[in-house]
């Protein structure tokens, strides 16, 4: 009698869909979106993973000696582990969402995995920055390399580029995580300028499409980031995250092959415009962010990466890594494109792009790999 009661609480044989985020889903679906069989939560392969049958409150969260899909951390939707060609991987499950009243609340700015602590820059799984996109230059059919960006050519050709979503490593492929798209259109800001040494209006948009015509699929590794409201003004000192494939030090000979992430704080405009900082080079289209101890910073090759801040429970694209003097140099913090100044520009150009499903916002320069942010276009 006790055994039957326990089983009923932990399993629902009649659940054919999930509600909300699926946190309370107790159905028996056990395959990921590629139809691969999930690993049992008590598998020895999961001993060193954060979620397994041996974790605290496992039973309460629906985790046990089975391989049914669950969402114990209340992320985006139910998921499971499976043993793929590259080892144990986490992926969303093949379960439909139950029909419910349409909700206009945006689902952007959410991620399945958070970095609990970021100090001095560290390798970051793309699940922690799922809005990252990487630009590749198509050398010839079936051969690509990380691109040096669209600003490097006076008349960039969209057909010469490909975009990858869900990448943690520049030169390794993972068919279970990555999604590849072609570039259909490049929209550069009409008033971009680097005449003063600072980069003004350092922003562009890419319209992307897949060869099959399908839109991007939202997964653990691919999500949209929220755009801020045009009047959003975060307080000085706010902690935000930056990410990219840039150099680990200014003297490094090459760029990082792995996605890296760190934390910086917003610096007041008055301080950033001091003569010891950047003086008159800084205008209202830019802002500064850095580390009070000058130990971490964006560096050469990170240009175009996101500066993400949490606001109202969502991760918001507040700035774009743009330029700076050296890396982690005292009184020379990173300078970022102020996204709130370009919300109307983004809206206007998306409207002209005709039925745009997905757009990528970018800034980048000739000395760096291309970094982009996958933005939510339904709620701008």
Tab-separated table of C-alpha atoms in Angstrom:
chain	number	residue	atom	x	y	z
A	1	UNK	CA	0.000	0.000	0.000
A	2	UNK	CA	2.807	2.411	0.899
A	3	UNK	CA	4.726	1.447	-2.238
A	4	UNK	CA	1.749	2.240	-4.484
A	5	UNK	CA	1.279	5.651	-2.843
A	6	UNK	CA	4.944	6.536	-3.326
A	7	UNK	CA	4.902	5.506	-6.972
A	8	UNK	CA	1.813	7.597	-7.642
A	9	UNK	CA	3.502	10.695	-6.237
A	10	UNK	CA	6.624	10.222	-8.304
A	11	UNK	CA	5.056	8.999	-11.550
A	12	UNK	CA	1.995	9.906	-13.571
A	13	UNK	CA	1.401	7.261	-16.210
A	14	UNK	CA	-1.241	9.396	-17.908
A	15	UNK	CA	0.821	12.592	-18.300
A	16	UNK	CA	1.261	13.148	-22.032
A	17	UNK	CA	2.365	16.798	-21.853
A	18	UNK	CA	3.776	19.299	-19.359
A	19	UNK	CA	2.422	22.546	-17.917
A	20	UNK	CA	4.385	25.746	-17.391
A	21	UNK	CA	8.093	24.914	-17.212
A	22	UNK	CA	7.387	21.258	-16.427
A	23	UNK	CA	8.781	21.548	-12.892
A	24	UNK	CA	5.953	19.341	-11.616
A	25	UNK	CA	5.942	16.992	-14.624
A	26	UNK	CA	5.941	13.380	-13.414
A	27	UNK	CA	5.220	11.592	-16.690
A	28	UNK	CA	7.191	8.707	-18.146
A	29	UNK	CA	8.584	10.256	-21.338
A	30	UNK	CA	12.196	9.092	-21.607
A	31	UNK	CA	13.590	10.305	-24.943
A	32	UNK	CA	15.328	13.529	-25.948
A	33	UNK	CA	14.333	15.639	-28.942
A	34	UNK	CA	16.519	13.464	-31.234
A	35	UNK	CA	14.693	10.357	-30.007
A	36	UNK	CA	17.702	9.097	-28.034
A	37	UNK	CA	16.941	7.096	-24.894
A	38	UNK	CA	17.621	8.975	-21.647
A	39	UNK	CA	20.113	7.694	-19.083
A	40	UNK	CA	18.694	6.496	-15.744
A	41	UNK	CA	19.151	9.148	-13.054
A	42	UNK	CA	20.997	6.577	-10.924
A	43	UNK	CA	23.453	5.700	-13.716
A	44	UNK	CA	27.121	5.546	-12.587
A	45	UNK	CA	27.856	7.928	-15.478
A	46	UNK	CA	25.969	10.677	-13.617
A	47	UNK	CA	27.808	10.395	-10.297
A	48	UNK	CA	29.788	13.593	-10.948
A	49	UNK	CA	26.901	15.571	-12.447
A	50	UNK	CA	24.898	18.158	-10.535
A	51	UNK	CA	21.599	16.315	-10.982
A	52	UNK	CA	21.316	12.604	-10.213
A	53	UNK	CA	19.388	10.132	-8.048
A	54	UNK	CA	21.841	10.677	-5.180
A	55	UNK	CA	21.326	14.434	-4.832
A	56	UNK	CA	19.493	16.022	-1.908
A	57	UNK	CA	15.683	16.057	-2.304
A	58	UNK	CA	15.973	13.810	-5.388
A	59	UNK	CA	12.709	11.985	-4.724
A	60	UNK	CA	10.838	15.234	-4.014
A	61	UNK	CA	12.043	16.548	-7.397
A	62	UNK	CA	10.895	13.426	-9.238
A	63	UNK	CA	14.415	12.013	-9.627
A	64	UNK	CA	14.961	8.323	-8.863
A	65	UNK	CA	15.858	4.917	-10.275
A	66	UNK	CA	14.309	5.624	-13.666
A	67	UNK	CA	15.128	7.573	-16.835
A	68	UNK	CA	12.018	9.761	-17.080
A	69	UNK	CA	12.374	13.394	-18.141
A	70	UNK	CA	12.300	15.971	-15.350
A	71	UNK	CA	12.978	19.676	-14.701
A	72	UNK	CA	14.309	19.664	-11.117
A	73	UNK	CA	15.928	23.126	-11.309
A	74	UNK	CA	12.798	24.762	-12.748
A	75	UNK	CA	14.567	25.708	-15.982
A	76	UNK	CA	12.913	26.060	-19.377
A	77	UNK	CA	11.331	22.625	-19.854
A	78	UNK	CA	11.831	18.910	-18.907
A	79	UNK	CA	15.149	17.389	-19.917
A	80	UNK	CA	17.389	14.386	-19.369
A	81	UNK	CA	20.946	13.154	-19.774
A	82	UNK	CA	21.934	10.803	-22.590
A	83	UNK	CA	25.208	9.191	-23.601
A	84	UNK	CA	26.060	10.621	-27.031
A	85	UNK	CA	29.134	10.505	-29.302
A	86	UNK	CA	30.864	13.193	-27.209
A	87	UNK	CA	29.927	11.688	-23.849
A	88	UNK	CA	27.140	12.459	-21.397
A	89	UNK	CA	25.072	15.410	-22.622
A	90	UNK	CA	21.979	17.147	-21.302
A	91	UNK	CA	19.130	17.879	-23.711
A	92	UNK	CA	15.467	18.828	-23.735
A	93	UNK	CA	12.987	15.986	-23.973
A	94	UNK	CA	10.524	15.082	-26.684
A	95	UNK	CA	7.382	16.137	-24.793
A	96	UNK	CA	4.687	18.550	-25.996
A	97	UNK	CA	3.522	21.412	-23.843
A	98	UNK	CA	-0.082	21.178	-22.663
A	99	UNK	CA	-2.507	23.575	-24.284
A	100	UNK	CA	-3.144	26.573	-22.095
A	101	UNK	CA	-4.241	30.184	-22.388
A	102	UNK	CA	-1.867	32.145	-24.567
A	103	UNK	CA	0.605	34.140	-22.499
A	104	UNK	CA	2.204	37.230	-23.999
A	105	UNK	CA	4.917	37.230	-21.355
A	106	UNK	CA	8.274	37.019	-23.204
A	107	UNK	CA	10.301	33.853	-22.652
A	108	UNK	CA	13.618	35.476	-23.554
A	109	UNK	CA	16.512	35.886	-21.157
A	110	UNK	CA	16.186	32.473	-19.489
A	111	UNK	CA	18.834	29.792	-19.244
A	112	UNK	CA	18.924	26.231	-18.039
A	113	UNK	CA	22.315	26.451	-16.351
A	114	UNK	CA	23.697	29.347	-14.374
A	115	UNK	CA	27.298	29.936	-13.401
A	116	UNK	CA	27.279	30.032	-9.632
A	117	UNK	CA	30.531	31.994	-9.410
A	118	UNK	CA	32.670	33.671	-12.044
A	119	UNK	CA	36.092	34.941	-10.988
A	120	UNK	CA	38.829	36.185	-13.269
A	121	UNK	CA	37.317	34.665	-16.383
A	122	UNK	CA	36.659	30.970	-16.874
A	123	UNK	CA	35.510	28.465	-19.489
A	124	UNK	CA	31.738	28.689	-19.774
A	125	UNK	CA	29.396	26.032	-21.097
A	126	UNK	CA	27.188	27.585	-23.727
A	127	UNK	CA	24.166	26.714	-21.550
A	128	UNK	CA	25.222	29.624	-19.330
A	129	UNK	CA	25.278	32.000	-22.330
A	130	UNK	CA	22.765	30.372	-24.730
A	131	UNK	CA	22.209	33.627	-26.674
A	132	UNK	CA	25.793	33.575	-27.965
A	133	UNK	CA	26.217	33.187	-31.722
A	134	UNK	CA	29.459	32.798	-33.652
A	135	UNK	CA	30.219	34.036	-37.156
A	136	UNK	CA	32.180	31.850	-39.571
A	137	UNK	CA	33.640	32.792	-42.926
A	138	UNK	CA	32.900	30.277	-45.697
A	139	UNK	CA	36.212	29.646	-47.456
A	140	UNK	CA	34.706	27.115	-49.839
A	141	UNK	CA	32.031	24.447	-49.705
A	142	UNK	CA	32.199	22.448	-46.454
A	143	UNK	CA	35.156	24.471	-45.149
A	144	UNK	CA	34.735	27.346	-42.711
A	145	UNK	CA	36.781	29.311	-40.194
A	146	UNK	CA	36.007	31.819	-37.466
A	147	UNK	CA	35.433	35.083	-39.303
A	148	UNK	CA	37.203	38.401	-38.889
A	149	UNK	CA	33.855	40.152	-39.235
A	150	UNK	CA	31.705	42.157	-41.591
A	151	UNK	CA	33.310	45.535	-40.793
A	152	UNK	CA	36.550	44.391	-42.445
A	153	UNK	CA	35.124	44.638	-45.937
A	154	UNK	CA	33.627	47.729	-47.500
A	155	UNK	CA	30.909	45.665	-49.152
A	156	UNK	CA	30.425	42.457	-47.148
A	157	UNK	CA	28.572	39.684	-48.926
A	158	UNK	CA	26.035	37.831	-46.752
A	159	UNK	CA	26.606	34.629	-48.741
A	160	UNK	CA	30.197	34.505	-47.451
A	161	UNK	CA	29.172	33.935	-43.845
A	162	UNK	CA	27.555	31.292	-41.657
A	163	UNK	CA	26.240	31.638	-38.111
A	164	UNK	CA	26.405	28.942	-35.440
A	165	UNK	CA	24.217	28.916	-32.360
A	166	UNK	CA	25.013	26.726	-29.350
A	167	UNK	CA	28.826	26.676	-29.697
A	168	UNK	CA	31.176	26.330	-26.703
A	169	UNK	CA	34.306	25.564	-28.748
A	170	UNK	CA	35.334	27.303	-31.966
A	171	UNK	CA	36.803	24.282	-33.735
A	172	UNK	CA	34.763	21.350	-32.441
A	173	UNK	CA	31.397	20.314	-33.848
A	174	UNK	CA	28.511	18.946	-31.813
A	175	UNK	CA	25.410	18.094	-33.834
A	176	UNK	CA	23.329	17.692	-30.675
A	177	UNK	CA	23.973	21.249	-29.506
A	178	UNK	CA	24.732	23.396	-32.514
A	179	UNK	CA	22.455	24.946	-35.126
A	180	UNK	CA	23.848	26.391	-38.353
A	181	UNK	CA	22.352	29.298	-40.311
A	182	UNK	CA	23.190	31.273	-43.410
A	183	UNK	CA	23.310	35.064	-43.413
A	184	UNK	CA	20.611	36.549	-45.618
A	185	UNK	CA	21.131	40.236	-44.931
A	186	UNK	CA	23.616	42.522	-43.139
A	187	UNK	CA	22.312	45.827	-41.780
A	188	UNK	CA	25.085	48.129	-40.581
A	189	UNK	CA	24.412	51.359	-38.711
A	190	UNK	CA	24.469	54.184	-41.239
A	191	UNK	CA	26.460	56.487	-38.918
A	192	UNK	CA	29.159	54.112	-37.688
A	193	UNK	CA	32.446	55.944	-37.126
A	194	UNK	CA	35.931	55.252	-35.775
A	195	UNK	CA	37.468	58.620	-36.682
A	196	UNK	CA	38.176	59.732	-33.105
A	197	UNK	CA	39.725	56.429	-32.052
A	198	UNK	CA	36.503	55.542	-30.263
A	199	UNK	CA	33.854	53.472	-32.029
A	200	UNK	CA	30.555	55.342	-32.306
A	201	UNK	CA	27.288	53.630	-33.303
A	202	UNK	CA	29.132	50.301	-33.150
A	203	UNK	CA	26.186	48.067	-33.976
A	204	UNK	CA	24.675	46.082	-36.849
A	205	UNK	CA	22.003	43.434	-37.436
A	206	UNK	CA	22.109	40.149	-39.309
A	207	UNK	CA	19.056	38.452	-40.758
A	208	UNK	CA	19.588	34.692	-40.751
A	209	UNK	CA	17.960	31.679	-42.375
A	210	UNK	CA	18.524	27.946	-42.340
A	211	UNK	CA	19.008	25.873	-45.477
A	212	UNK	CA	15.825	23.978	-44.613
A	213	UNK	CA	13.850	27.167	-44.012
A	214	UNK	CA	13.170	26.297	-40.388
A	215	UNK	CA	13.643	28.724	-37.512
A	216	UNK	CA	16.042	28.141	-34.637
A	217	UNK	CA	14.894	25.628	-32.034
A	218	UNK	CA	14.988	26.726	-28.405
A	219	UNK	CA	17.115	24.237	-26.442
A	220	UNK	CA	19.423	24.152	-23.419
A	221	UNK	CA	22.101	25.597	-25.689
A	222	UNK	CA	20.117	28.093	-27.768
A	223	UNK	CA	17.889	30.800	-26.295
A	224	UNK	CA	17.050	34.416	-27.093
A	225	UNK	CA	18.164	37.247	-24.826
A	226	UNK	CA	15.789	40.067	-23.894
A	227	UNK	CA	16.237	43.555	-25.251
A	228	UNK	CA	15.908	46.284	-22.604
A	229	UNK	CA	13.292	49.005	-22.615
A	230	UNK	CA	14.643	52.211	-24.120
A	231	UNK	CA	14.395	54.015	-20.770
A	232	UNK	CA	16.141	51.335	-18.673
A	233	UNK	CA	18.970	52.828	-16.586
A	234	UNK	CA	20.737	50.381	-14.287
A	235	UNK	CA	22.549	51.678	-11.217
A	236	UNK	CA	26.294	52.267	-11.226
A	237	UNK	CA	28.038	49.273	-9.660
A	238	UNK	CA	25.495	46.767	-11.009
A	239	UNK	CA	27.127	43.371	-11.577
A	240	UNK	CA	26.760	42.106	-15.157
A	241	UNK	CA	28.269	39.266	-17.214
A	242	UNK	CA	30.387	39.380	-20.368
A	243	UNK	CA	31.366	36.469	-22.617
A	244	UNK	CA	33.454	35.781	-25.715
A	245	UNK	CA	36.317	33.917	-27.373
A	246	UNK	CA	38.881	36.706	-26.900
A	247	UNK	CA	42.471	36.690	-25.663
A	248	UNK	CA	43.158	35.750	-22.049
A	249	UNK	CA	45.767	38.510	-21.762
A	250	UNK	CA	46.656	41.406	-24.032
A	251	UNK	CA	50.004	39.741	-24.818
A	252	UNK	CA	48.475	36.371	-25.761
A	253	UNK	CA	49.373	35.290	-29.281
A	254	UNK	CA	45.986	33.793	-30.118
A	255	UNK	CA	42.323	33.837	-29.216
A	256	UNK	CA	40.610	31.405	-26.881
A	257	UNK	CA	39.148	28.320	-28.522
A	258	UNK	CA	36.654	27.974	-25.657
A	259	UNK	CA	33.828	30.307	-24.731
A	260	UNK	CA	34.791	32.267	-21.615
A	261	UNK	CA	32.770	34.391	-19.228
A	262	UNK	CA	33.384	36.775	-16.341
A	263	UNK	CA	31.687	39.430	-14.229
A	264	UNK	CA	32.128	43.208	-14.407
A	265	UNK	CA	30.476	46.217	-12.751
A	266	UNK	CA	28.880	49.225	-14.439
A	267	UNK	CA	30.942	52.429	-14.043
A	268	UNK	CA	29.353	55.876	-13.853
A	269	UNK	CA	29.497	58.016	-16.984
A	270	UNK	CA	31.126	60.871	-15.042
A	271	UNK	CA	34.027	58.655	-13.970
A	272	UNK	CA	34.458	57.166	-17.447
A	273	UNK	CA	34.713	60.679	-18.918
A	274	UNK	CA	37.479	61.767	-16.531
A	275	UNK	CA	40.784	62.689	-18.242
A	276	UNK	CA	42.531	59.746	-16.521
A	277	UNK	CA	39.955	57.396	-18.046
A	278	UNK	CA	38.761	58.160	-21.609
A	279	UNK	CA	37.793	61.822	-21.409
A	280	UNK	CA	35.879	63.204	-24.378
A	281	UNK	CA	36.146	59.935	-26.333
A	282	UNK	CA	33.124	58.677	-24.401
A	283	UNK	CA	29.709	59.876	-25.603
A	284	UNK	CA	26.197	58.870	-24.611
A	285	UNK	CA	26.164	55.967	-27.093
A	286	UNK	CA	28.790	54.254	-24.928
A	287	UNK	CA	29.359	53.300	-21.301
A	288	UNK	CA	32.132	51.699	-19.275
A	289	UNK	CA	32.233	48.566	-17.132
A	290	UNK	CA	35.092	46.854	-15.375
A	291	UNK	CA	36.553	45.248	-12.286
A	292	UNK	CA	37.296	47.507	-9.263
A	293	UNK	CA	40.614	45.674	-8.822
A	294	UNK	CA	41.407	45.734	-12.581
A	295	UNK	CA	41.921	41.965	-12.660
A	296	UNK	CA	39.270	40.943	-15.204
A	297	UNK	CA	38.057	42.601	-18.391
A	298	UNK	CA	37.018	42.066	-21.967
A	299	UNK	CA	40.067	41.747	-24.217
A	300	UNK	CA	41.105	41.743	-27.844
A	301	UNK	CA	38.852	39.352	-29.720
A	302	UNK	CA	35.866	39.712	-27.373
A	303	UNK	CA	34.355	42.570	-29.394
A	304	UNK	CA	30.735	41.891	-30.238
A	305	UNK	CA	30.126	39.744	-27.179
A	306	UNK	CA	27.246	40.527	-24.830
A	307	UNK	CA	27.124	42.425	-21.574
A	308	UNK	CA	24.144	40.783	-19.871
A	309	UNK	CA	22.465	42.093	-16.715
A	310	UNK	CA	19.622	40.639	-14.691
A	311	UNK	CA	16.501	42.823	-14.591
A	312	UNK	CA	13.045	41.792	-13.374
A	313	UNK	CA	14.056	38.134	-13.323
A	314	UNK	CA	15.286	38.097	-16.954
A	315	UNK	CA	18.722	38.394	-18.505
A	316	UNK	CA	18.815	41.593	-20.565
A	317	UNK	CA	21.273	42.632	-23.279
A	318	UNK	CA	22.381	45.942	-21.735
A	319	UNK	CA	25.581	46.443	-23.715
A	320	UNK	CA	27.909	45.099	-26.390
A	321	UNK	CA	31.672	44.754	-25.990
A	322	UNK	CA	33.045	47.461	-28.272
A	323	UNK	CA	36.531	48.872	-27.590
A	324	UNK	CA	39.077	49.795	-24.925
A	325	UNK	CA	42.725	50.544	-24.147
A	326	UNK	CA	44.602	47.292	-23.470
A	327	UNK	CA	42.975	44.708	-21.170
A	328	UNK	CA	42.349	45.000	-17.417
A	329	UNK	CA	44.494	48.154	-17.389
A	330	UNK	CA	44.009	50.534	-14.464
A	331	UNK	CA	41.574	53.377	-15.273
A	332	UNK	CA	41.016	51.918	-18.754
A	333	UNK	CA	37.881	49.761	-18.445
A	334	UNK	CA	36.061	48.122	-21.317
A	335	UNK	CA	33.774	50.364	-23.367
A	336	UNK	CA	30.366	49.069	-24.472
A	337	UNK	CA	27.712	50.046	-26.995
A	338	UNK	CA	24.662	51.334	-25.081
A	339	UNK	CA	21.832	49.162	-26.417
A	340	UNK	CA	19.040	51.317	-24.958
A	341	UNK	CA	19.967	54.039	-27.472
A	342	UNK	CA	19.262	51.705	-30.405
A	343	UNK	CA	15.941	50.067	-29.559
A	344	UNK	CA	14.008	52.164	-32.098
A	345	UNK	CA	16.731	51.615	-34.714
A	346	UNK	CA	16.429	47.852	-34.163
A	347	UNK	CA	12.620	47.995	-34.443
A	348	UNK	CA	12.697	50.074	-37.627
A	349	UNK	CA	15.202	47.834	-39.379
A	350	UNK	CA	13.447	44.648	-38.349
A	351	UNK	CA	10.182	45.994	-39.761
A	352	UNK	CA	11.914	46.686	-43.081
A	353	UNK	CA	13.466	43.211	-43.183
A	354	UNK	CA	10.026	41.647	-43.931
A	355	UNK	CA	8.737	38.845	-41.704
A	356	UNK	CA	11.945	38.554	-39.737
A	357	UNK	CA	11.803	35.508	-37.475
A	358	UNK	CA	15.219	35.863	-35.925
A	359	UNK	CA	17.787	38.641	-35.961
A	360	UNK	CA	21.293	38.763	-34.576
A	361	UNK	CA	22.695	41.950	-33.134
A	362	UNK	CA	26.400	42.409	-33.538
A	363	UNK	CA	29.421	44.578	-33.135
A	364	UNK	CA	32.853	43.354	-34.165
A	365	UNK	CA	36.178	44.422	-35.592
A	366	UNK	CA	38.837	43.203	-37.977
A	367	UNK	CA	41.126	41.899	-35.235
A	368	UNK	CA	38.600	39.592	-33.624
A	369	UNK	CA	36.394	36.558	-34.106
A	370	UNK	CA	32.761	37.458	-34.701
A	371	UNK	CA	30.459	37.395	-31.682
A	372	UNK	CA	26.735	38.030	-31.743
A	373	UNK	CA	23.654	37.897	-29.566
A	374	UNK	CA	20.492	36.010	-30.431
A	375	UNK	CA	17.751	38.511	-29.548
A	376	UNK	CA	14.025	38.096	-28.945
A	377	UNK	CA	12.251	39.765	-31.880
A	378	UNK	CA	8.692	39.102	-30.746
A	379	UNK	CA	8.668	41.575	-27.877
A	380	UNK	CA	10.556	44.639	-29.138
